[in-house]
């Protein structure tokens, strides 16, 4: 099958979607403090159909995620979405980042980050330490038994990683992340949100970088910062490079060959590896070849159903399905709704 240039451009754009877990987590404080009517307005502003709230396997596009985050933050006047014991008022990130600009190294900047955040949080404090050529930042309970908010812990780790990467001007290598909670249902998303080793049931939630990366000099100007803040939270949430992840490398390869009957043997040949080695690496990341392939096709489908009028039959063909029936069955398995139902819900929100 051949794709025209326009179709390939659509596929090569950022097609990543994230679990409805992030939708529910971001919306919770709005519902609690402002009620269903305001929550409905927030959803409409992000062009998210309310029907997704009743679908545990629904997906958000990257743009929906970013718009929802901004809308919730503005509604609550809380840049951390009501996830902590005290609101992080609008403008906090700006002044935090300004305090880091003249730090000589990333490590000094991270120490300043820790001091800054420890002035704000009542339920947790951030602790920084260095050992065995690693720098660790951990969320430590101020009072034993503090409730673990999954999204709060997830976003704090993303914020630390995103800021360190922005300061360096490249994605800082994430050695590993440890979460205090159990492996969540949306674990698949972690392959792209945390491009490194991830583990669960830890005593504390922590993120680790190499000391060498943290000791690097950096130079950032205010005009760089304004652009970073304007795009927030996109730049600090979504990683730009995932070279260490076999899942991400597979997704990149598949996206370049979408619609083709690619097998794991084709991938192994491209990566100069064996099928056995690839399967072991997939298992280490908690996934497998078909899951990565299905995740990519699901994400492309969600994007195109949301942002285009492509027919179901054409979309099925573009994604490598032999017929629309097979695609519809797969999409319902992935998201809990049929392609036409998903598109209809999105269109209703736009009217």
GROMACS .gro file of C-alpha atoms in nm:
model
  351
    1UNK     CA    1   0.000   0.000   0.000
    2UNK     CA    2   0.117   0.352  -0.078
    3UNK     CA    3   0.035   0.668   0.115
    4UNK     CA    4   0.021   1.013  -0.032
    5UNK     CA    5   0.237   1.282   0.129
    6UNK     CA    6  -0.055   1.441   0.310
    7UNK     CA    7  -0.153   1.112   0.474
    8UNK     CA    8   0.203   1.041   0.581
    9UNK     CA    9   0.232   1.388   0.733
   10UNK     CA   10  -0.072   1.314   0.947
   11UNK     CA   11   0.083   0.992   1.069
   12UNK     CA   12   0.424   1.144   1.144
   13UNK     CA   13   0.279   1.414   1.369
   14UNK     CA   14   0.270   1.348   1.743
   15UNK     CA   15   0.000   1.082   1.775
   16UNK     CA   16   0.056   0.991   2.138
   17UNK     CA   17  -0.257   0.959   2.350
   18UNK     CA   18  -0.286   0.911   2.726
   19UNK     CA   19  -0.523   0.718   2.949
   20UNK     CA   20  -0.853   0.854   3.083
   21UNK     CA   21  -0.683   0.822   3.424
   22UNK     CA   22  -0.540   1.169   3.360
   23UNK     CA   23  -0.882   1.301   3.265
   24UNK     CA   24  -1.041   1.181   3.590
   25UNK     CA   25  -0.745   1.290   3.801
   26UNK     CA   26  -0.739   1.643   3.660
   27UNK     CA   27  -1.116   1.685   3.682
   28UNK     CA   28  -1.161   1.559   4.037
   29UNK     CA   29  -1.093   1.886   4.221
   30UNK     CA   30  -1.313   2.079   3.978
   31UNK     CA   31  -1.601   1.844   4.052
   32UNK     CA   32  -1.537   1.860   4.427
   33UNK     CA   33  -1.510   2.239   4.457
   34UNK     CA   34  -1.718   2.370   4.166
   35UNK     CA   35  -1.964   2.099   4.070
   36UNK     CA   36  -2.071   1.922   3.753
   37UNK     CA   37  -2.172   2.234   3.558
   38UNK     CA   38  -1.826   2.390   3.579
   39UNK     CA   39  -1.668   2.051   3.509
   40UNK     CA   40  -1.879   2.021   3.194
   41UNK     CA   41  -1.759   2.365   3.082
   42UNK     CA   42  -1.398   2.261   3.142
   43UNK     CA   43  -1.446   1.951   2.929
   44UNK     CA   44  -1.610   2.148   2.651
   45UNK     CA   45  -1.320   2.395   2.651
   46UNK     CA   46  -1.081   2.104   2.590
   47UNK     CA   47  -1.315   1.950   2.326
   48UNK     CA   48  -1.348   1.637   2.536
   49UNK     CA   49  -1.687   1.461   2.514
   50UNK     CA   50  -1.846   1.393   2.852
   51UNK     CA   51  -1.911   1.039   2.735
   52UNK     CA   52  -1.539   0.967   2.788
   53UNK     CA   53  -1.594   0.995   3.164
   54UNK     CA   54  -1.789   0.670   3.150
   55UNK     CA   55  -1.528   0.483   2.946
   56UNK     CA   56  -1.240   0.355   3.160
   57UNK     CA   57  -1.033   0.273   2.850
   58UNK     CA   58  -1.088   0.606   2.674
   59UNK     CA   59  -0.787   0.803   2.550
   60UNK     CA   60  -0.699   1.175   2.542
   61UNK     CA   61  -0.499   1.325   2.259
   62UNK     CA   62  -0.189   1.518   2.353
   63UNK     CA   63  -0.363   1.848   2.271
   64UNK     CA   64  -0.670   1.754   2.475
   65UNK     CA   65  -0.444   1.674   2.770
   66UNK     CA   66  -0.259   2.005   2.745
   67UNK     CA   67  -0.578   2.212   2.703
   68UNK     CA   68  -0.751   2.030   2.988
   69UNK     CA   69  -0.453   2.087   3.217
   70UNK     CA   70  -0.446   2.460   3.141
   71UNK     CA   71  -0.822   2.497   3.181
   72UNK     CA   72  -0.833   2.313   3.513
   73UNK     CA   73  -0.533   2.512   3.644
   74UNK     CA   74  -0.703   2.840   3.550
   75UNK     CA   75  -1.036   2.732   3.697
   76UNK     CA   76  -0.881   2.631   4.030
   77UNK     CA   77  -0.604   2.895   4.033
   78UNK     CA   78  -0.377   2.600   4.105
   79UNK     CA   79  -0.092   2.499   3.874
   80UNK     CA   80  -0.087   2.152   4.030
   81UNK     CA   81  -0.461   2.098   3.978
   82UNK     CA   82  -0.570   2.068   4.340
   83UNK     CA   83  -0.363   1.753   4.391
   84UNK     CA   84  -0.177   1.871   4.701
   85UNK     CA   85  -0.275   1.997   5.045
   86UNK     CA   86  -0.218   2.358   4.940
   87UNK     CA   87  -0.292   2.522   4.602
   88UNK     CA   88   0.007   2.616   4.387
   89UNK     CA   89  -0.115   2.956   4.272
   90UNK     CA   90  -0.094   3.083   3.916
   91UNK     CA   91   0.253   3.223   3.848
   92UNK     CA   92   0.436   2.984   4.082
   93UNK     CA   93   0.607   2.797   3.798
   94UNK     CA   94   0.723   3.125   3.646
   95UNK     CA   95   0.898   3.241   3.963
   96UNK     CA   96   1.035   2.896   4.030
   97UNK     CA   97   1.195   2.890   3.686
   98UNK     CA   98   1.330   3.244   3.721
   99UNK     CA   99   1.507   3.134   4.039
  100UNK     CA  100   1.687   2.861   3.843
  101UNK     CA  101   1.814   3.057   3.544
  102UNK     CA  102   2.139   3.182   3.697
  103UNK     CA  103   2.233   2.849   3.859
  104UNK     CA  104   2.571   2.732   3.726
  105UNK     CA  105   2.476   2.366   3.695
  106UNK     CA  106   2.165   2.149   3.682
  107UNK     CA  107   2.251   2.010   4.025
  108UNK     CA  108   2.250   2.358   4.181
  109UNK     CA  109   1.922   2.429   4.003
  110UNK     CA  110   1.771   2.108   4.144
  111UNK     CA  111   1.877   2.207   4.496
  112UNK     CA  112   1.698   2.539   4.444
  113UNK     CA  113   1.395   2.354   4.309
  114UNK     CA  114   1.384   2.147   4.629
  115UNK     CA  115   1.407   2.450   4.858
  116UNK     CA  116   1.139   2.631   4.658
  117UNK     CA  117   0.888   2.346   4.665
  118UNK     CA  118   0.946   2.275   5.032
  119UNK     CA  119   0.814   2.624   5.107
  120UNK     CA  120   0.487   2.532   4.934
  121UNK     CA  121   0.388   2.179   5.029
  122UNK     CA  122   0.245   2.073   5.365
  123UNK     CA  123   0.185   1.703   5.302
  124UNK     CA  124   0.518   1.615   5.138
  125UNK     CA  125   0.866   1.756   5.115
  126UNK     CA  126   1.113   1.699   4.832
  127UNK     CA  127   1.449   1.554   4.933
  128UNK     CA  128   1.763   1.555   4.717
  129UNK     CA  129   2.065   1.331   4.771
  130UNK     CA  130   2.364   1.193   4.580
  131UNK     CA  131   2.502   0.839   4.599
  132UNK     CA  132   2.682   0.598   4.365
  133UNK     CA  133   2.706   0.857   4.087
  134UNK     CA  134   2.329   0.910   4.095
  135UNK     CA  135   2.122   1.210   4.203
  136UNK     CA  136   1.792   1.120   4.364
  137UNK     CA  137   1.490   1.342   4.428
  138UNK     CA  138   1.225   1.186   4.650
  139UNK     CA  139   0.881   1.277   4.785
  140UNK     CA  140   0.894   1.231   5.163
  141UNK     CA  141   0.584   1.237   5.383
  142UNK     CA  142   0.583   1.517   5.639
  143UNK     CA  143   0.329   1.319   5.839
  144UNK     CA  144   0.331   0.937   5.833
  145UNK     CA  145   0.032   0.791   5.652
  146UNK     CA  146  -0.018   1.077   5.407
  147UNK     CA  147  -0.252   0.977   5.128
  148UNK     CA  148  -0.087   0.891   4.797
  149UNK     CA  149  -0.245   1.074   4.505
  150UNK     CA  150  -0.128   0.889   4.194
  151UNK     CA  151  -0.157   1.185   3.959
  152UNK     CA  152   0.017   1.417   4.205
  153UNK     CA  153   0.315   1.182   4.231
  154UNK     CA  154   0.320   1.124   3.855
  155UNK     CA  155   0.317   1.494   3.773
  156UNK     CA  156   0.583   1.583   4.029
  157UNK     CA  157   0.821   1.330   3.876
  158UNK     CA  158   0.739   1.463   3.529
  159UNK     CA  159   0.792   1.823   3.641
  160UNK     CA  160   1.136   1.745   3.785
  161UNK     CA  161   1.243   1.552   3.475
  162UNK     CA  162   1.097   1.813   3.239
  163UNK     CA  163   1.262   2.109   3.408
  164UNK     CA  164   1.603   1.937   3.426
  165UNK     CA  165   1.575   1.848   3.056
  166UNK     CA  166   1.475   2.200   2.958
  167UNK     CA  167   1.766   2.353   3.148
  168UNK     CA  168   2.012   2.129   2.961
  169UNK     CA  169   1.845   2.182   2.626
  170UNK     CA  170   1.814   1.806   2.578
  171UNK     CA  171   1.628   1.525   2.745
  172UNK     CA  172   1.827   1.434   3.053
  173UNK     CA  173   1.872   1.058   3.084
  174UNK     CA  174   1.624   0.920   3.333
  175UNK     CA  175   1.806   0.642   3.520
  176UNK     CA  176   1.494   0.518   3.695
  177UNK     CA  177   1.169   0.617   3.865
  178UNK     CA  178   1.023   0.444   4.170
  179UNK     CA  179   0.660   0.494   4.268
  180UNK     CA  180   0.514   0.433   4.611
  181UNK     CA  181   0.192   0.290   4.469
  182UNK     CA  182   0.109  -0.036   4.292
  183UNK     CA  183   0.144  -0.080   3.916
  184UNK     CA  184  -0.154   0.111   3.772
  185UNK     CA  185  -0.386   0.005   3.494
  186UNK     CA  186  -0.249   0.279   3.268
  187UNK     CA  187   0.109   0.153   3.303
  188UNK     CA  188   0.138   0.146   2.921
  189UNK     CA  189   0.164   0.526   2.922
  190UNK     CA  190   0.476   0.517   3.137
  191UNK     CA  191   0.687   0.395   2.844
  192UNK     CA  192   0.663   0.743   2.696
  193UNK     CA  193   0.613   0.958   3.004
  194UNK     CA  194   0.911   0.810   3.192
  195UNK     CA  195   1.174   0.691   2.938
  196UNK     CA  196   1.375   0.479   3.179
  197UNK     CA  197   1.337   0.197   3.432
  198UNK     CA  198   1.011   0.218   3.629
  199UNK     CA  199   0.920   0.023   3.944
  200UNK     CA  200   0.636   0.022   4.197
  201UNK     CA  201   0.564  -0.056   4.564
  202UNK     CA  202   0.863   0.156   4.667
  203UNK     CA  203   0.892   0.307   5.016
  204UNK     CA  204   0.889   0.654   4.861
  205UNK     CA  205   0.834   0.798   4.514
  206UNK     CA  206   1.174   0.892   4.368
  207UNK     CA  207   1.343   0.989   4.044
  208UNK     CA  208   1.711   0.925   3.963
  209UNK     CA  209   1.952   1.100   3.724
  210UNK     CA  210   2.320   1.045   3.660
  211UNK     CA  211   2.546   1.275   3.859
  212UNK     CA  212   2.742   1.353   3.542
  213UNK     CA  213   2.433   1.495   3.370
  214UNK     CA  214   2.341   1.698   3.676
  215UNK     CA  215   2.692   1.843   3.702
  216UNK     CA  216   2.672   1.988   3.352
  217UNK     CA  217   2.677   2.363   3.294
  218UNK     CA  218   2.380   2.520   3.122
  219UNK     CA  219   2.278   2.860   2.995
  220UNK     CA  220   1.916   2.963   2.953
  221UNK     CA  221   1.782   3.313   2.889
  222UNK     CA  222   1.453   3.472   2.987
  223UNK     CA  223   1.325   3.467   2.631
  224UNK     CA  224   1.372   3.088   2.634
  225UNK     CA  225   1.174   3.070   2.955
  226UNK     CA  226   0.878   3.267   2.820
  227UNK     CA  227   0.841   3.017   2.536
  228UNK     CA  228   0.865   2.725   2.781
  229UNK     CA  229   0.597   2.876   3.005
  230UNK     CA  230   0.370   2.954   2.711
  231UNK     CA  231   0.373   2.589   2.606
  232UNK     CA  232   0.338   2.451   2.961
  233UNK     CA  233   0.264   2.182   3.056
  234UNK     CA  234   0.347   2.029   2.717
  235UNK     CA  235   0.726   2.063   2.726
  236UNK     CA  236   0.768   1.922   3.075
  237UNK     CA  237   0.508   1.647   3.043
  238UNK     CA  238   0.592   1.483   2.713
  239UNK     CA  239   0.939   1.348   2.655
  240UNK     CA  240   1.099   1.422   2.319
  241UNK     CA  241   1.335   1.125   2.290
  242UNK     CA  242   1.306   0.767   2.400
  243UNK     CA  243   1.620   0.604   2.268
  244UNK     CA  244   1.650   0.365   2.561
  245UNK     CA  245   1.298   0.228   2.523
  246UNK     CA  246   1.241  -0.064   2.289
  247UNK     CA  247   0.869   0.014   2.300
  248UNK     CA  248   0.927   0.366   2.174
  249UNK     CA  249   1.177   0.259   1.908
  250UNK     CA  250   0.927   0.001   1.789
  251UNK     CA  251   0.652   0.258   1.776
  252UNK     CA  252   0.871   0.491   1.570
  253UNK     CA  253   0.952   0.213   1.324
  254UNK     CA  254   0.588   0.108   1.296
  255UNK     CA  255   0.473   0.466   1.244
  256UNK     CA  256   0.707   0.492   0.947
  257UNK     CA  257   0.553   0.175   0.805
  258UNK     CA  258   0.192   0.215   0.911
  259UNK     CA  259  -0.045   0.009   0.700
  260UNK     CA  260   0.223  -0.243   0.610
  261UNK     CA  261   0.208  -0.603   0.742
  262UNK     CA  262   0.513  -0.551   0.965
  263UNK     CA  263   0.614  -0.840   1.192
  264UNK     CA  264   0.851  -0.865   1.485
  265UNK     CA  265   1.096  -1.038   1.250
  266UNK     CA  266   1.100  -0.726   1.031
  267UNK     CA  267   1.169  -0.517   1.340
  268UNK     CA  268   1.448  -0.749   1.455
  269UNK     CA  269   1.614  -0.722   1.116
  270UNK     CA  270   1.591  -0.342   1.119
  271UNK     CA  271   1.735  -0.318   1.470
  272UNK     CA  272   2.002  -0.581   1.398
  273UNK     CA  273   1.872  -0.796   1.680
  274UNK     CA  274   1.709  -1.135   1.729
  275UNK     CA  275   1.340  -1.198   1.792
  276UNK     CA  276   1.431  -1.364   2.120
  277UNK     CA  277   1.626  -1.060   2.238
  278UNK     CA  278   1.345  -0.826   2.138
  279UNK     CA  279   1.086  -1.032   2.323
  280UNK     CA  280   1.304  -1.025   2.634
  281UNK     CA  281   1.338  -0.647   2.611
  282UNK     CA  282   0.964  -0.608   2.559
  283UNK     CA  283   0.903  -0.823   2.867
  284UNK     CA  284   1.144  -0.609   3.071
  285UNK     CA  285   0.928  -0.306   2.982
  286UNK     CA  286   0.605  -0.490   3.063
  287UNK     CA  287   0.478  -0.502   2.706
  288UNK     CA  288   0.504  -0.698   2.380
  289UNK     CA  289   0.525  -0.627   2.007
  290UNK     CA  290   0.153  -0.657   1.932
  291UNK     CA  291   0.063  -0.430   2.225
  292UNK     CA  292   0.292  -0.156   2.091
  293UNK     CA  293   0.148  -0.198   1.741
  294UNK     CA  294  -0.210  -0.185   1.868
  295UNK     CA  295  -0.130   0.117   2.085
  296UNK     CA  296   0.002   0.308   1.785
  297UNK     CA  297  -0.296   0.220   1.567
  298UNK     CA  298  -0.533   0.314   1.848
  299UNK     CA  299  -0.365   0.652   1.895
  300UNK     CA  300  -0.367   0.734   1.524
  301UNK     CA  301  -0.732   0.635   1.507
  302UNK     CA  302  -0.823   0.857   1.805
  303UNK     CA  303  -0.642   1.153   1.648
  304UNK     CA  304  -0.803   1.114   1.309
  305UNK     CA  305  -1.152   1.049   1.446
  306UNK     CA  306  -1.114   1.365   1.654
  307UNK     CA  307  -0.949   1.591   1.398
  308UNK     CA  308  -1.061   1.476   1.053
  309UNK     CA  309  -1.357   1.355   0.852
  310UNK     CA  310  -1.178   1.049   0.718
  311UNK     CA  311  -1.427   0.768   0.664
  312UNK     CA  312  -1.412   0.462   0.886
  313UNK     CA  313  -1.337   0.242   0.586
  314UNK     CA  314  -1.043   0.457   0.470
  315UNK     CA  315  -0.906   0.483   0.824
  316UNK     CA  316  -0.924   0.105   0.861
  317UNK     CA  317  -0.735   0.061   0.533
  318UNK     CA  318  -0.472   0.319   0.628
  319UNK     CA  319  -0.408   0.138   0.956
  320UNK     CA  320  -0.354  -0.196   0.787
  321UNK     CA  321  -0.687  -0.365   0.857
  322UNK     CA  322  -0.834  -0.583   0.586
  323UNK     CA  323  -1.182  -0.439   0.640
  324UNK     CA  324  -1.375  -0.184   0.847
  325UNK     CA  325  -1.539  -0.455   1.058
  326UNK     CA  326  -1.206  -0.574   1.195
  327UNK     CA  327  -1.101  -0.218   1.271
  328UNK     CA  328  -1.430  -0.137   1.450
  329UNK     CA  329  -1.397  -0.451   1.661
  330UNK     CA  330  -1.039  -0.365   1.754
  331UNK     CA  331  -1.118  -0.001   1.833
  332UNK     CA  332  -1.401  -0.099   2.065
  333UNK     CA  333  -1.166  -0.342   2.240
  334UNK     CA  334  -0.907  -0.064   2.281
  335UNK     CA  335  -1.134   0.219   2.397
  336UNK     CA  336  -1.471   0.076   2.495
  337UNK     CA  337  -1.660   0.249   2.213
  338UNK     CA  338  -1.697   0.210   1.840
  339UNK     CA  339  -1.521   0.454   1.602
  340UNK     CA  340  -1.851   0.611   1.499
  341UNK     CA  341  -1.961   0.654   1.862
  342UNK     CA  342  -1.629   0.814   1.951
  343UNK     CA  343  -1.647   1.055   1.658
  344UNK     CA  344  -2.011   1.139   1.728
  345UNK     CA  345  -1.933   1.224   2.091
  346UNK     CA  346  -1.649   1.456   1.985
  347UNK     CA  347  -1.864   1.631   1.724
  348UNK     CA  348  -2.145   1.688   1.975
  349UNK     CA  349  -1.902   1.869   2.205
  350UNK     CA  350  -1.802   2.101   1.921
  351UNK     CA  351  -2.161   2.200   1.839
   0.00000   0.00000   0.00000
